[in-house]
GROMACS .gro file of C-alpha atoms in nm:
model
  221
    1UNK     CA    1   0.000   0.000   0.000
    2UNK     CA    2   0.109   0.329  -0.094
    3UNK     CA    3   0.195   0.625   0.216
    4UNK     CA    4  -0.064   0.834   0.103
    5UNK     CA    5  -0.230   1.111   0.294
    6UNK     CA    6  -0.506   0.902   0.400
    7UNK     CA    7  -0.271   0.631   0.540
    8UNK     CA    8  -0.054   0.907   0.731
    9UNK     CA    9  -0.377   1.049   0.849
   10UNK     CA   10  -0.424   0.679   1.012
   11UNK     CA   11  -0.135   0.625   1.151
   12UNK     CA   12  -0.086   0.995   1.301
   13UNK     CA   13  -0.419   0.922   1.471
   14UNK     CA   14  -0.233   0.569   1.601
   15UNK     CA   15   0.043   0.801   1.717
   16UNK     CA   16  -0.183   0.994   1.971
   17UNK     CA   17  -0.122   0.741   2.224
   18UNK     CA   18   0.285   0.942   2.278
   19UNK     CA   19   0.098   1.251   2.404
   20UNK     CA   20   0.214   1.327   2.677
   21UNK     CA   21   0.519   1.111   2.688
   22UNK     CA   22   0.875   1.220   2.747
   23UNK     CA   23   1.176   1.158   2.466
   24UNK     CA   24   1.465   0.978   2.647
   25UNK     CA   25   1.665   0.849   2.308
   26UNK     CA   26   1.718   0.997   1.981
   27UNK     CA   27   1.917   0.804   1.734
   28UNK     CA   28   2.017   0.831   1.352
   29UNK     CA   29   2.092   0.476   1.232
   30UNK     CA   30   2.140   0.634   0.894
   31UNK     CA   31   2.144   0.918   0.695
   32UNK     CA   32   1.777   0.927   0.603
   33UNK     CA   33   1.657   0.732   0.943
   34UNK     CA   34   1.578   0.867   1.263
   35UNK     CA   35   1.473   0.655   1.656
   36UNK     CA   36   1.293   0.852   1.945
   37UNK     CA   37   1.300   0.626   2.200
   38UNK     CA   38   0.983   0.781   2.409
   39UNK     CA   39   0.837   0.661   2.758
   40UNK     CA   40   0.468   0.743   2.733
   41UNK     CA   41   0.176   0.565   2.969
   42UNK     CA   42   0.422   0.388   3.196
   43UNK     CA   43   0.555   0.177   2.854
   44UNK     CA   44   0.893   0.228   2.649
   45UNK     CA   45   0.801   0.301   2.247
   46UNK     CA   46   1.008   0.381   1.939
   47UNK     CA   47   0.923   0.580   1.729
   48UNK     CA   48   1.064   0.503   1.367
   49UNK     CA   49   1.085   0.744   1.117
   50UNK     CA   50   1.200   0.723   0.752
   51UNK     CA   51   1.298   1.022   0.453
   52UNK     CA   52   1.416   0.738   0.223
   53UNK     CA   53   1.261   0.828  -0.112
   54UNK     CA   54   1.122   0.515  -0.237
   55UNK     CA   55   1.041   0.357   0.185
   56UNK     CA   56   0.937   0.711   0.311
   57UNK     CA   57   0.725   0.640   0.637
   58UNK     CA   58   0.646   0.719   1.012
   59UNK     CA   59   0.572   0.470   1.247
   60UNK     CA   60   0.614   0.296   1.552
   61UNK     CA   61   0.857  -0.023   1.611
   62UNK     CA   62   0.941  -0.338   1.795
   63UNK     CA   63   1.275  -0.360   1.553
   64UNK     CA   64   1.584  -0.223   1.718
   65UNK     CA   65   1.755   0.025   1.517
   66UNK     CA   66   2.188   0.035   1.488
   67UNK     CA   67   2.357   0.281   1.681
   68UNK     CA   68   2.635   0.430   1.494
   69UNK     CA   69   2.978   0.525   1.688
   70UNK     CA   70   2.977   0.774   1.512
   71UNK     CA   71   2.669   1.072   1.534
   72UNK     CA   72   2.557   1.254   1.288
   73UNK     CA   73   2.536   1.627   1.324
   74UNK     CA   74   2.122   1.629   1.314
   75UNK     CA   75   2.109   1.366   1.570
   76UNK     CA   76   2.327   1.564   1.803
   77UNK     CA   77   2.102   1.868   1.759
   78UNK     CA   78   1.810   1.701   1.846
   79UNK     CA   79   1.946   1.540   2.147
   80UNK     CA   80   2.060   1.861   2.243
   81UNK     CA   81   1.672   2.045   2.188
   82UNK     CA   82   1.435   1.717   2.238
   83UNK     CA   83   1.563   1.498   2.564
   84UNK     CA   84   1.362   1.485   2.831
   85UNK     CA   85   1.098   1.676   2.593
   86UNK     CA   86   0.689   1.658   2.645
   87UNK     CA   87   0.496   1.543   2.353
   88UNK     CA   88   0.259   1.832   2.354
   89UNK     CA   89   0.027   1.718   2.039
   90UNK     CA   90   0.084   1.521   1.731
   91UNK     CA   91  -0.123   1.656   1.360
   92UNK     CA   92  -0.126   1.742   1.053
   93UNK     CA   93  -0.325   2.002   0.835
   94UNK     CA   94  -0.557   1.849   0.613
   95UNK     CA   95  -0.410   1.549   0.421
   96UNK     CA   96  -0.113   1.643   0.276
   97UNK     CA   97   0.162   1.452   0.413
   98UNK     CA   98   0.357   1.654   0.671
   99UNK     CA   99   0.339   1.505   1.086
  100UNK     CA  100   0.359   1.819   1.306
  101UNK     CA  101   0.517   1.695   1.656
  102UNK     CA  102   0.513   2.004   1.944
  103UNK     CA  103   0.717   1.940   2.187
  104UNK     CA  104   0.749   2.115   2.524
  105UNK     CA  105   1.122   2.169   2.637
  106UNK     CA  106   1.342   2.350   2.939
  107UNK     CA  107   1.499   2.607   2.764
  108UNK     CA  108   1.861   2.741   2.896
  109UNK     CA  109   1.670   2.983   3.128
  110UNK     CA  110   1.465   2.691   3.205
  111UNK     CA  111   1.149   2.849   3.115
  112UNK     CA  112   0.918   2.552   2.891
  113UNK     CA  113   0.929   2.671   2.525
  114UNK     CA  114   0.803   2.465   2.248
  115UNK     CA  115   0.979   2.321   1.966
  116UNK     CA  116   0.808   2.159   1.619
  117UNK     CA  117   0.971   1.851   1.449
  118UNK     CA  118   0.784   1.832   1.103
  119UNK     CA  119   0.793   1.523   0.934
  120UNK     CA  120   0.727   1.570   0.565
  121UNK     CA  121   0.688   1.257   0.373
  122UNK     CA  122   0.701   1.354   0.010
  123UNK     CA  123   0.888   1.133  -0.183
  124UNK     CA  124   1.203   1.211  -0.323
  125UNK     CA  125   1.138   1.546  -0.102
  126UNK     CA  126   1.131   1.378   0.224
  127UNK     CA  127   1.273   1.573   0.552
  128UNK     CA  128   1.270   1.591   0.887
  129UNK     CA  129   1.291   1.952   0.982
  130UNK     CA  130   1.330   2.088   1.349
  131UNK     CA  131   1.141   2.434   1.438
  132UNK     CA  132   1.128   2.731   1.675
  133UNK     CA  133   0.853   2.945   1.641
  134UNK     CA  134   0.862   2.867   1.222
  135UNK     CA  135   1.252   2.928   1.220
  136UNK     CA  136   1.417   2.616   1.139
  137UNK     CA  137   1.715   2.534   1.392
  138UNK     CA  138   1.829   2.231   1.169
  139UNK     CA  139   1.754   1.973   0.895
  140UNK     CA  140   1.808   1.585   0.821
  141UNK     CA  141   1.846   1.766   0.445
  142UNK     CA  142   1.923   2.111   0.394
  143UNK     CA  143   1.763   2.307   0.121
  144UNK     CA  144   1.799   2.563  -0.079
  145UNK     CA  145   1.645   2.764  -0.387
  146UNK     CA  146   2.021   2.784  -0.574
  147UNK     CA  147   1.978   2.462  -0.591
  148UNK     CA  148   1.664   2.444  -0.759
  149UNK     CA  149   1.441   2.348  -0.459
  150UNK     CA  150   1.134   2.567  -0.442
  151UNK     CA  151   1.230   2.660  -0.031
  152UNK     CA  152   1.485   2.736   0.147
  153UNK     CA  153   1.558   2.460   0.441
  154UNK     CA  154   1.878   2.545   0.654
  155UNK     CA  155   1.930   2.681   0.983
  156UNK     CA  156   1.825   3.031   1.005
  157UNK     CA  157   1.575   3.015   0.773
  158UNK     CA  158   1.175   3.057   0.777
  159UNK     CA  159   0.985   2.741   0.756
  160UNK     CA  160   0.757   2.762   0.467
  161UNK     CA  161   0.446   2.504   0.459
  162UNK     CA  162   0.416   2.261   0.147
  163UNK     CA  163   0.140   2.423  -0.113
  164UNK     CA  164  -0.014   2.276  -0.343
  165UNK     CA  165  -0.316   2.322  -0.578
  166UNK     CA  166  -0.552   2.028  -0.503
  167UNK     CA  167  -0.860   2.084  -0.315
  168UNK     CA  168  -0.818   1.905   0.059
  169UNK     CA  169  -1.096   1.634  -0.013
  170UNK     CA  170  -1.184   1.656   0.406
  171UNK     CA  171  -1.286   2.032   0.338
  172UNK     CA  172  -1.454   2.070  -0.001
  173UNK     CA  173  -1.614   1.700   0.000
  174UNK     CA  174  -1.970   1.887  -0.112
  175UNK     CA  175  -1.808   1.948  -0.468
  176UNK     CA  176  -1.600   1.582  -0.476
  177UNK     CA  177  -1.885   1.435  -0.763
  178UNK     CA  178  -1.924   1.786  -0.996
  179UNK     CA  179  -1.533   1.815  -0.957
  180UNK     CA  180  -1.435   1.515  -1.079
  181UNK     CA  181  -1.694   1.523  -1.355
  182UNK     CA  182  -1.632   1.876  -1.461
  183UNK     CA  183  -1.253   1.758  -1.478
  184UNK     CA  184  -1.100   1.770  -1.866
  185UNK     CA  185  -0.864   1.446  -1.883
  186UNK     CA  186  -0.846   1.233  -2.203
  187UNK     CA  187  -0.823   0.876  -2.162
  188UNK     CA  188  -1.035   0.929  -1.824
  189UNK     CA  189  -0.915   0.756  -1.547
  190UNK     CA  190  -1.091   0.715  -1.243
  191UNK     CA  191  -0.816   0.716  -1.010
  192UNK     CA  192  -0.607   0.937  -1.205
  193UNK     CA  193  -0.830   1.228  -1.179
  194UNK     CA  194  -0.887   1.163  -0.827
  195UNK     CA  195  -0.553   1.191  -0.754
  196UNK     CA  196  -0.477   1.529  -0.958
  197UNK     CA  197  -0.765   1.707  -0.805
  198UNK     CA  198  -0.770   1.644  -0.435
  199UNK     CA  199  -0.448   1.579  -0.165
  200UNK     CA  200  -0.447   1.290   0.042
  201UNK     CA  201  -0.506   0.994  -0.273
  202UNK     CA  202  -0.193   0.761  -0.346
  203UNK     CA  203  -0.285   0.665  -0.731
  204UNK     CA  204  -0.216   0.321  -0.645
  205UNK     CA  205  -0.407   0.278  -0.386
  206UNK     CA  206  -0.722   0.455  -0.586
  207UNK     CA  207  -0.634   0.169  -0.871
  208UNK     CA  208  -0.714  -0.087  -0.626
  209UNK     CA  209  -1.003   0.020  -0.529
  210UNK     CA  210  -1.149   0.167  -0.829
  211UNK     CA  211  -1.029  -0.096  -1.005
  212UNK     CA  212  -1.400  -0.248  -1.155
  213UNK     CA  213  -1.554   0.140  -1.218
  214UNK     CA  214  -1.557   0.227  -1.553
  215UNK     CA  215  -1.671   0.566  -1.664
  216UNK     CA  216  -1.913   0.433  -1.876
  217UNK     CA  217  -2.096   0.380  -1.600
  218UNK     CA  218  -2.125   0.763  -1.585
  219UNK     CA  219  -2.040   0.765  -1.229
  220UNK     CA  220  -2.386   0.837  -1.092
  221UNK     CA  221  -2.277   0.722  -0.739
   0.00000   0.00000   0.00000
């Protein structure tokens, strides 16, 4: 099954049950993997998250994770901002495919501020991004629009939310049948369509379970 916005919608839900729970570990097995080890509810979880751009995915684990002798920079920031952190709440914003983790943290003053980690699962644009008040402190991959990205992602710089065009199918569900009607695409597909015009739809997925709708049928549903 694809990781579409539906499925990350699912399995953020799942992830409610860290609220409230403290991060005690924070490891980088590789350079597009990250562990929180969190105690949450009196029980130990992991919480496994991948930027990989063909395994991209969030979720929790029962498989222990290497831990390289050697750190990598990200990892040390995070241990440095997130240990010993609350898990304030755990979201996203419609169905697009960016995990919003607040976190509640002792700040050198040891007033409680909060940080964001964002977890954008996007495919070959994948990243795990750290915040403060929308400022990004760091990055598992550092952006920039030199270098054709279309935002800037490095320390320093504003955190700018993915757009996109497509209605969010949870918010403009009255117009889903006239939409995809009124839509101009020649051979029509089904699932296609679907999947150009609203967030949240992994083509694949749609295949499967359009699979035995023609249009013929002049989708009078």
């Amino acid at each position: 099954m694809a990781f579409d916005g539906l499925v990350a919608k699912s399995i953020c839900n799942e992830l409610n049950c860290l609220i409230g729970g403290k991060i005690t570990k924070v490891f980088e097995p590789n350079k597009n993997e990250l562990t929180l080890g969190i105690y949450s509810n009196s029980s130990n979880y992991a919480l496994n998250i991948c930027i990989d751009s063909s395994l991209y995915r969030i979720s929790l684990t029962t498989h222990s994770k290497p831990n390289p002798q050697n750190v990598w920079g990200f990892c040390m920031v995070l241990r440095k901002h997130l240990i010993n952190g609350i898990i304030e709440n755990i979201y996203m914003n419609g169905l697009e495919r960016v995990i919003f983790i607040d976190i509640l943290v002792k700040n050198e003053l040891n007033d409680t501020v909060k940080k964001t980690l964002v977890i954008e699962l996007m495919g070959k644009h994948s990243n795990i991004i750290l915040l403060n008040n929308l400022t990004v402190i760091d990055s598992l991959r550092h952006l920039n629009k030199f270098d054709n990205s279309s935002r800037d992602i490095f320390p320093g710089s504003k955190y700018v939310p993915i757009s996109s065009n497509k209605f969010d199918f949870s918010k403009k569900f009255d117009d889903f049948y006239r939409n995809i009607l009124d839509y101009n695409m020649s051979p029509f597909s089904l699932s296609s369509v679907i999947s150009k015009i609203y967030t949240g739809f992994g083509k694949n997925n749609l295949v499967a379970l359009f699979k035995n709708i023609d249009i013929s049928d002049k989708i009078y549903i």
